[in-house]
């Protein structure tokens, strides 16, 4: 695991994760076997092998907690709606004015809970926006091979996966936004 870029000569049967770019251009410049994850892209002379060794390249950090965040947001909205319906409309001051003295303490606690839930909802919405930005950025990462990408290699970009079935010579692989799929630019 690296916080920045990785510059290496050969990667064999390894699991490597880098927040930056992974460059494997020195010496043999081969990535063969294992799982390679990079938020900014991967470049090598060769990826995989003629023997079809399973090699997984994951570009862009995957949206980590999207389902969990969406479920949390839904739950918070439901709780807020339930309390809001129980309290009625108006400012907290207005709600307390129309509440009988015997119930004011309980209503005050509900108002405090509503405020906390609203703050939590704001924080979850902020995290969802950050994840969406990360997802868009992850689609910009590319895979470049100077010589070839061999069968047995799978490439995932932003949740989309493509499996190499035939050797691809000198290529750049990227996510094509217009087509909505992974694309190959040969001769790059």
mmCIF file of N, CA and C in Angstrom, residues 74-180:
data_model
loop_
_atom_site.group_PDB
_atom_site.id
_atom_site.type_symbol
_atom_site.label_atom_id
_atom_site.label_comp_id
_atom_site.label_asym_id
_atom_site.label_seq_id
_atom_site.Cartn_x
_atom_site.Cartn_y
_atom_site.Cartn_z
ATOM 1 N N UNK A 74 -31.263 7.401 3.943
ATOM 2 C CA UNK A 74 -32.683 7.038 3.927
ATOM 3 C C UNK A 74 -33.228 6.901 5.348
ATOM 4 N N UNK A 75 -32.462 6.233 6.213
ATOM 5 C CA UNK A 75 -32.870 6.048 7.603
ATOM 6 C C UNK A 75 -32.990 7.392 8.332
ATOM 7 N N UNK A 76 -32.011 8.272 8.135
ATOM 8 C CA UNK A 76 -32.053 9.595 8.771
ATOM 9 C C UNK A 76 -33.262 10.391 8.302
ATOM 10 N N UNK A 77 -33.537 10.356 7.000
ATOM 11 C CA UNK A 77 -34.699 11.083 6.466
ATOM 12 C C UNK A 77 -36.002 10.545 7.057
ATOM 13 N N UNK A 78 -36.080 9.221 7.200
ATOM 14 C CA UNK A 78 -37.289 8.618 7.789
ATOM 15 C C UNK A 78 -37.458 9.042 9.245
ATOM 16 N N UNK A 79 -36.357 9.045 10.003
ATOM 17 C CA UNK A 79 -36.422 9.455 11.412
ATOM 18 C C UNK A 79 -36.799 10.930 11.537
ATOM 19 N N UNK A 80 -36.210 11.757 10.670
ATOM 20 C CA UNK A 80 -36.521 13.197 10.683
ATOM 21 C C UNK A 80 -37.995 13.418 10.359
ATOM 22 N N UNK A 81 -38.494 12.719 9.356
ATOM 23 C CA UNK A 81 -39.906 12.867 8.966
ATOM 24 C C UNK A 81 -40.834 12.441 10.105
ATOM 25 N N UNK A 82 -40.490 11.347 10.775
ATOM 26 C CA UNK A 82 -41.318 10.847 11.880
ATOM 27 C C UNK A 82 -41.391 11.874 13.018
ATOM 28 N N UNK A 83 -40.233 12.406 13.407
ATOM 29 C CA UNK A 83 -40.203 13.399 14.496
ATOM 30 C C UNK A 83 -40.886 14.694 14.048
ATOM 31 N N UNK A 84 -40.626 15.134 12.824
ATOM 32 C CA UNK A 84 -41.243 16.367 12.316
ATOM 33 C C UNK A 84 -42.759 16.250 12.286
ATOM 34 N N UNK A 85 -43.260 15.089 11.867
ATOM 35 C CA UNK A 85 -44.711 14.878 11.855
ATOM 36 C C UNK A 85 -45.288 14.912 13.264
ATOM 37 N N UNK A 86 -44.544 14.350 14.216
ATOM 38 C CA UNK A 86 -45.017 14.341 15.609
ATOM 39 C C UNK A 86 -45.009 15.748 16.210
ATOM 40 N N UNK A 87 -44.005 16.556 15.859
ATOM 41 C CA UNK A 87 -43.885 17.897 16.428
ATOM 42 C C UNK A 87 -44.768 18.921 15.727
ATOM 43 N N UNK A 88 -45.014 18.704 14.451
ATOM 44 C CA UNK A 88 -45.764 19.691 13.682
ATOM 45 C C UNK A 88 -44.822 20.751 13.124
ATOM 46 N N UNK A 89 -45.402 21.730 12.464
ATOM 47 C CA UNK A 89 -44.576 22.754 11.821
ATOM 48 C C UNK A 89 -44.291 23.910 12.772
ATOM 49 N N UNK A 90 -43.312 24.714 12.371
ATOM 50 C CA UNK A 90 -42.958 25.881 13.164
ATOM 51 C C UNK A 90 -41.550 25.782 13.695
ATOM 52 N N UNK A 91 -41.078 26.900 14.221
ATOM 53 C CA UNK A 91 -39.742 26.929 14.807
ATOM 54 C C UNK A 91 -39.784 26.185 16.141
ATOM 55 N N UNK A 92 -38.622 25.768 16.642
ATOM 56 C CA UNK A 92 -38.605 25.101 17.951
ATOM 57 C C UNK A 92 -39.277 25.941 19.044
ATOM 58 N N UNK A 93 -39.071 27.252 18.989
ATOM 59 C CA UNK A 93 -39.680 28.149 19.979
ATOM 60 C C UNK A 93 -41.211 28.101 19.890
ATOM 61 N N UNK A 94 -41.731 28.155 18.652
ATOM 62 C CA UNK A 94 -43.188 28.094 18.450
ATOM 63 C C UNK A 94 -43.757 26.752 18.909
ATOM 64 N N UNK A 95 -43.030 25.673 18.604
ATOM 65 C CA UNK A 95 -43.492 24.340 19.000
ATOM 66 C C UNK A 95 -43.578 24.252 20.521
ATOM 67 N N UNK A 96 -42.558 24.767 21.215
ATOM 68 C CA UNK A 96 -42.554 24.714 22.681
ATOM 69 C C UNK A 96 -43.651 25.597 23.280
ATOM 70 N N UNK A 97 -43.958 26.723 22.636
ATOM 71 C CA UNK A 97 -45.013 27.619 23.141
ATOM 72 C C UNK A 97 -46.379 26.927 23.160
ATOM 73 N N UNK A 98 -46.636 26.129 22.122
ATOM 74 C CA UNK A 98 -47.959 25.495 22.031
ATOM 75 C C UNK A 98 -48.010 24.140 22.739
ATOM 76 N N UNK A 99 -46.872 23.717 23.345
ATOM 77 C CA UNK A 99 -46.810 22.435 24.045
ATOM 78 C C UNK A 99 -47.206 22.641 25.508
ATOM 79 N N UNK A 100 -48.080 21.758 26.017
ATOM 80 C CA UNK A 100 -48.437 21.852 27.444
ATOM 81 C C UNK A 100 -47.178 21.701 28.323
ATOM 82 N N UNK A 101 -47.175 22.385 29.449
ATOM 83 C CA UNK A 101 -46.035 22.389 30.370
ATOM 84 C C UNK A 101 -45.588 20.970 30.727
ATOM 85 N N UNK A 102 -46.512 20.064 30.928
ATOM 86 C CA UNK A 102 -46.184 18.701 31.348
ATOM 87 C C UNK A 102 -45.419 17.919 30.275
ATOM 88 N N UNK A 103 -45.502 18.357 29.018
ATOM 89 C CA UNK A 103 -44.845 17.634 27.922
ATOM 90 C C UNK A 103 -43.642 18.377 27.344
ATOM 91 N N UNK A 104 -43.327 19.543 27.882
ATOM 92 C CA UNK A 104 -42.253 20.362 27.312
ATOM 93 C C UNK A 104 -40.885 19.678 27.366
ATOM 94 N N UNK A 105 -40.582 18.979 28.464
ATOM 95 C CA UNK A 105 -39.286 18.317 28.569
ATOM 96 C C UNK A 105 -39.136 17.260 27.473
ATOM 97 N N UNK A 106 -40.163 16.460 27.265
ATOM 98 C CA UNK A 106 -40.114 15.417 26.235
ATOM 99 C C UNK A 106 -40.011 16.039 24.848
ATOM 100 N N UNK A 107 -40.759 17.111 24.597
ATOM 101 C CA UNK A 107 -40.720 17.784 23.294
ATOM 102 C C UNK A 107 -39.351 18.432 23.072
ATOM 103 N N UNK A 108 -38.775 18.991 24.138
ATOM 104 C CA UNK A 108 -37.430 19.570 24.040
ATOM 105 C C UNK A 108 -36.430 18.496 23.612
ATOM 106 N N UNK A 109 -36.530 17.319 24.180
ATOM 107 C CA UNK A 109 -35.636 16.210 23.805
ATOM 108 C C UNK A 109 -35.848 15.803 22.350
ATOM 109 N N UNK A 110 -37.093 15.806 21.895
ATOM 110 C CA UNK A 110 -37.382 15.489 20.488
ATOM 111 C C UNK A 110 -36.778 16.547 19.552
ATOM 112 N N UNK A 111 -36.879 17.787 19.942
ATOM 113 C CA UNK A 111 -36.299 18.870 19.123
ATOM 114 C C UNK A 111 -34.782 18.712 19.049
ATOM 115 N N UNK A 112 -34.153 18.410 20.192
ATOM 116 C CA UNK A 112 -32.702 18.181 20.202
ATOM 117 C C UNK A 112 -32.328 16.996 19.300
ATOM 118 N N UNK A 113 -33.131 15.927 19.375
ATOM 119 C CA UNK A 113 -32.882 14.752 18.535
ATOM 120 C C UNK A 113 -33.032 15.116 17.055
ATOM 121 N N UNK A 114 -34.036 15.924 16.741
ATOM 122 C CA UNK A 114 -34.258 16.360 15.360
ATOM 123 C C UNK A 114 -33.063 17.170 14.847
ATOM 124 N N UNK A 115 -32.532 18.035 15.692
ATOM 125 C CA UNK A 115 -31.369 18.848 15.305
ATOM 126 C C UNK A 115 -30.158 17.942 15.059
ATOM 127 N N UNK A 116 -29.922 16.972 15.961
ATOM 128 C CA UNK A 116 -28.793 16.039 15.781
ATOM 129 C C UNK A 116 -28.961 15.226 14.500
ATOM 130 N N UNK A 117 -30.165 14.737 14.262
ATOM 131 C CA UNK A 117 -30.413 13.952 13.047
ATOM 132 C C UNK A 117 -30.189 14.801 11.796
ATOM 133 N N UNK A 118 -30.615 16.051 11.830
ATOM 134 C CA UNK A 118 -30.422 16.949 10.689
ATOM 135 C C UNK A 118 -28.931 17.200 10.441
ATOM 136 N N UNK A 119 -28.173 17.379 11.515
ATOM 137 C CA UNK A 119 -26.716 17.561 11.377
ATOM 138 C C UNK A 119 -26.069 16.306 10.803
ATOM 139 N N UNK A 120 -26.508 15.129 11.281
ATOM 140 C CA UNK A 120 -25.986 13.863 10.745
ATOM 141 C C UNK A 120 -26.328 13.710 9.267
ATOM 142 N N UNK A 121 -27.549 14.113 8.891
ATOM 143 C CA UNK A 121 -27.958 14.042 7.492
ATOM 144 C C UNK A 121 -27.085 14.945 6.628
ATOM 145 N N UNK A 122 -26.792 16.143 7.122
ATOM 146 C CA UNK A 122 -25.899 17.051 6.376
ATOM 147 C C UNK A 122 -24.528 16.412 6.175
ATOM 148 N N UNK A 123 -23.999 15.766 7.203
ATOM 149 C CA UNK A 123 -22.684 15.119 7.116
ATOM 150 C C UNK A 123 -22.706 13.951 6.126
ATOM 151 N N UNK A 124 -23.769 13.145 6.162
ATOM 152 C CA UNK A 124 -23.893 12.019 5.226
ATOM 153 C C UNK A 124 -24.005 12.541 3.794
ATOM 154 N N UNK A 125 -24.782 13.594 3.589
ATOM 155 C CA UNK A 125 -24.906 14.176 2.243
ATOM 156 C C UNK A 125 -23.551 14.683 1.747
ATOM 157 N N UNK A 126 -22.767 15.248 2.640
ATOM 158 C CA UNK A 126 -21.432 15.721 2.273
ATOM 159 C C UNK A 126 -20.550 14.537 1.861
ATOM 160 N N UNK A 127 -20.592 13.436 2.612
ATOM 161 C CA UNK A 127 -19.813 12.242 2.287
ATOM 162 C C UNK A 127 -20.250 11.657 0.939
ATOM 163 N N UNK A 128 -21.540 11.671 0.666
ATOM 164 C CA UNK A 128 -22.053 11.161 -0.615
ATOM 165 C C UNK A 128 -21.519 12.018 -1.758
ATOM 166 N N UNK A 129 -21.512 13.333 -1.583
ATOM 167 C CA UNK A 129 -20.970 14.213 -2.623
ATOM 168 C C UNK A 129 -19.477 13.952 -2.841
ATOM 169 N N UNK A 130 -18.732 13.729 -1.760
ATOM 170 C CA UNK A 130 -17.299 13.427 -1.877
ATOM 171 C C UNK A 130 -17.088 12.116 -2.628
ATOM 172 N N UNK A 131 -17.917 11.103 -2.321
ATOM 173 C CA UNK A 131 -17.818 9.818 -3.018
ATOM 174 C C UNK A 131 -18.145 9.972 -4.499
ATOM 175 N N UNK A 132 -19.137 10.806 -4.815
ATOM 176 C CA UNK A 132 -19.489 11.024 -6.218
ATOM 177 C C UNK A 132 -18.337 11.696 -6.963
ATOM 178 N N UNK A 133 -17.658 12.627 -6.304
ATOM 179 C CA UNK A 133 -16.500 13.279 -6.913
ATOM 180 C C UNK A 133 -15.377 12.265 -7.136
ATOM 181 N N UNK A 134 -15.131 11.415 -6.138
ATOM 182 C CA UNK A 134 -14.121 10.366 -6.282
ATOM 183 C C UNK A 134 -14.480 9.417 -7.427
ATOM 184 N N UNK A 135 -15.757 9.099 -7.556
ATOM 185 C CA UNK A 135 -16.191 8.205 -8.633
ATOM 186 C C UNK A 135 -15.915 8.830 -9.991
ATOM 187 N N UNK A 136 -16.205 10.119 -10.139
ATOM 188 C CA UNK A 136 -15.933 10.798 -11.419
ATOM 189 C C UNK A 136 -14.435 10.838 -11.702
ATOM 190 N N UNK A 137 -13.642 11.119 -10.682
ATOM 191 C CA UNK A 137 -12.193 11.153 -10.864
ATOM 192 C C UNK A 137 -11.652 9.769 -11.208
ATOM 193 N N UNK A 138 -12.228 8.729 -10.623
ATOM 194 C CA UNK A 138 -11.731 7.380 -10.876
ATOM 195 C C UNK A 138 -11.914 6.989 -12.328
ATOM 196 N N UNK A 139 -12.881 7.565 -12.998
ATOM 197 C CA UNK A 139 -13.118 7.256 -14.406
ATOM 198 C C UNK A 139 -12.073 7.892 -15.314
ATOM 199 N N UNK A 140 -11.221 8.751 -14.777
ATOM 200 C CA UNK A 140 -10.188 9.409 -15.583
ATOM 201 C C UNK A 140 -8.871 8.630 -15.585
ATOM 202 N N UNK A 141 -8.718 7.639 -14.727
ATOM 203 C CA UNK A 141 -7.485 6.854 -14.666
ATOM 204 C C UNK A 141 -7.371 5.989 -15.921
ATOM 205 N N UNK A 142 -6.133 5.784 -16.387
ATOM 206 C CA UNK A 142 -5.914 4.988 -17.592
ATOM 207 C C UNK A 142 -4.898 3.876 -17.342
ATOM 208 N N UNK A 143 -4.943 2.882 -18.216
ATOM 209 C CA UNK A 143 -3.976 1.796 -18.230
ATOM 210 C C UNK A 143 -3.235 1.876 -19.555
ATOM 211 N N UNK A 144 -1.901 1.958 -19.493
ATOM 212 C CA UNK A 144 -1.104 2.025 -20.717
ATOM 213 C C UNK A 144 -0.114 0.875 -20.731
ATOM 214 N N UNK A 145 -0.029 0.207 -21.879
ATOM 215 C CA UNK A 145 0.950 -0.860 -22.078
ATOM 216 C C UNK A 145 1.745 -0.534 -23.332
ATOM 217 N N UNK A 146 3.062 -0.408 -23.179
ATOM 218 C CA UNK A 146 3.908 -0.064 -24.330
ATOM 219 C C UNK A 146 3.991 -1.216 -25.322
ATOM 220 N N UNK A 147 4.063 -2.453 -24.819
ATOM 221 C CA UNK A 147 4.187 -3.608 -25.720
ATOM 222 C C UNK A 147 2.863 -4.351 -25.875
ATOM 223 N N UNK A 148 2.339 -4.917 -24.765
ATOM 224 C CA UNK A 148 1.124 -5.733 -24.902
ATOM 225 C C UNK A 148 0.397 -5.928 -23.578
ATOM 226 N N UNK A 149 -0.903 -6.207 -23.720
ATOM 227 C CA UNK A 149 -1.747 -6.662 -22.614
ATOM 228 C C UNK A 149 -2.259 -8.027 -23.077
ATOM 229 N N UNK A 150 -2.058 -9.039 -22.239
ATOM 230 C CA UNK A 150 -2.350 -10.410 -22.650
ATOM 231 C C UNK A 150 -3.670 -10.931 -22.089
ATOM 232 N N UNK A 151 -4.205 -12.002 -22.736
ATOM 233 C CA UNK A 151 -5.403 -12.652 -22.202
ATOM 234 C C UNK A 151 -5.157 -13.075 -20.749
ATOM 235 N N UNK A 152 -6.215 -13.039 -19.958
ATOM 236 C CA UNK A 152 -6.099 -13.348 -18.533
ATOM 237 C C UNK A 152 -6.074 -12.095 -17.683
ATOM 238 N N UNK A 153 -5.941 -10.941 -18.353
ATOM 239 C CA UNK A 153 -5.947 -9.667 -17.636
ATOM 240 C C UNK A 153 -7.387 -9.164 -17.564
ATOM 241 N N UNK A 154 -7.799 -8.724 -16.388
ATOM 242 C CA UNK A 154 -9.096 -8.048 -16.253
ATOM 243 C C UNK A 154 -8.822 -6.625 -15.786
ATOM 244 N N UNK A 155 -9.596 -5.702 -16.341
ATOM 245 C CA UNK A 155 -9.402 -4.283 -16.065
ATOM 246 C C UNK A 155 -10.718 -3.722 -15.534
ATOM 247 N N UNK A 156 -10.649 -3.085 -14.366
ATOM 248 C CA UNK A 156 -11.833 -2.456 -13.786
ATOM 249 C C UNK A 156 -11.556 -0.961 -13.664
ATOM 250 N N UNK A 157 -12.480 -0.187 -14.205
ATOM 251 C CA UNK A 157 -12.390 1.267 -14.094
ATOM 252 C C UNK A 157 -13.741 1.762 -13.587
ATOM 253 N N UNK A 158 -13.731 2.361 -12.397
ATOM 254 C CA UNK A 158 -14.954 2.931 -11.842
ATOM 255 C C UNK A 158 -16.116 1.960 -11.763
ATOM 256 N N UNK A 159 -15.836 0.692 -11.486
ATOM 257 C CA UNK A 159 -16.898 -0.298 -11.347
ATOM 258 C C UNK A 159 -17.213 -1.045 -12.632
ATOM 259 N N UNK A 160 -16.663 -0.637 -13.761
ATOM 260 C CA UNK A 160 -16.863 -1.322 -15.035
ATOM 261 C C UNK A 160 -15.672 -2.248 -15.258
ATOM 262 N N UNK A 161 -15.929 -3.496 -15.654
ATOM 263 C CA UNK A 161 -14.851 -4.464 -15.839
ATOM 264 C C UNK A 161 -14.832 -5.001 -17.261
ATOM 265 N N UNK A 162 -13.611 -5.158 -17.784
ATOM 266 C CA UNK A 162 -13.400 -5.731 -19.109
ATOM 267 C C UNK A 162 -12.346 -6.826 -18.987
ATOM 268 N N UNK A 163 -12.552 -7.948 -19.677
ATOM 269 C CA UNK A 163 -11.619 -9.064 -19.647
ATOM 270 C C UNK A 163 -10.926 -9.160 -21.000
ATOM 271 N N UNK A 164 -9.608 -9.229 -20.984
ATOM 272 C CA UNK A 164 -8.829 -9.317 -22.220
ATOM 273 C C UNK A 164 -8.879 -10.762 -22.717
ATOM 274 N N UNK A 165 -9.346 -10.937 -23.945
ATOM 275 C CA UNK A 165 -9.478 -12.279 -24.520
ATOM 276 C C UNK A 165 -8.413 -12.554 -25.572
ATOM 277 N N UNK A 166 -7.895 -11.503 -26.194
ATOM 278 C CA UNK A 166 -6.820 -11.605 -27.178
ATOM 279 C C UNK A 166 -5.762 -10.574 -26.823
ATOM 280 N N UNK A 167 -4.511 -10.880 -27.182
ATOM 281 C CA UNK A 167 -3.434 -9.935 -26.885
ATOM 282 C C UNK A 167 -3.709 -8.593 -27.557
ATOM 283 N N UNK A 168 -3.468 -7.529 -26.814
ATOM 284 C CA UNK A 168 -3.650 -6.168 -27.326
ATOM 285 C C UNK A 168 -2.274 -5.521 -27.358
ATOM 286 N N UNK A 169 -1.834 -5.146 -28.528
ATOM 287 C CA UNK A 169 -0.500 -4.552 -28.680
ATOM 288 C C UNK A 169 -0.565 -3.052 -28.427
ATOM 289 N N UNK A 170 0.451 -2.540 -27.755
ATOM 290 C CA UNK A 170 0.638 -1.107 -27.535
ATOM 291 C C UNK A 170 -0.687 -0.358 -27.395
ATOM 292 N N UNK A 171 -1.228 -0.301 -26.182
ATOM 293 C CA UNK A 171 -2.569 0.239 -26.018
ATOM 294 C C UNK A 171 -2.716 1.127 -24.787
ATOM 295 N N UNK A 172 -3.712 1.976 -24.895
ATOM 296 C CA UNK A 172 -4.180 2.778 -23.759
ATOM 297 C C UNK A 172 -5.630 2.347 -23.535
ATOM 298 N N UNK A 173 -5.950 1.986 -22.299
ATOM 299 C CA UNK A 173 -7.308 1.573 -21.960
ATOM 300 C C UNK A 173 -7.855 2.610 -20.982
ATOM 301 N N UNK A 174 -9.072 3.038 -21.252
ATOM 302 C CA UNK A 174 -9.670 4.117 -20.475
ATOM 303 C C UNK A 174 -11.181 3.967 -20.477
ATOM 304 N N UNK A 175 -11.845 4.763 -19.652
ATOM 305 C CA UNK A 175 -13.305 4.764 -19.636
ATOM 306 C C UNK A 175 -13.781 5.826 -20.609
ATOM 307 N N UNK A 176 -14.591 5.408 -21.584
ATOM 308 C CA UNK A 176 -15.156 6.313 -22.585
ATOM 309 C C UNK A 176 -16.496 6.825 -22.043
ATOM 310 N N UNK A 177 -16.527 8.093 -21.657
ATOM 311 C CA UNK A 177 -17.727 8.674 -21.045
ATOM 312 C C UNK A 177 -18.916 8.680 -22.005
ATOM 313 N N UNK A 178 -18.678 8.982 -23.274
ATOM 314 C CA UNK A 178 -19.778 9.058 -24.243
ATOM 315 C C UNK A 178 -20.391 7.685 -24.493
ATOM 316 N N UNK A 179 -19.544 6.669 -24.621
ATOM 317 C CA UNK A 179 -20.048 5.320 -24.898
ATOM 318 C C UNK A 179 -20.500 4.613 -23.619
ATOM 319 N N UNK A 180 -20.046 5.106 -22.468
ATOM 320 C CA UNK A 180 -20.425 4.491 -21.198
ATOM 321 C C UNK A 180 -19.793 3.126 -20.982
#
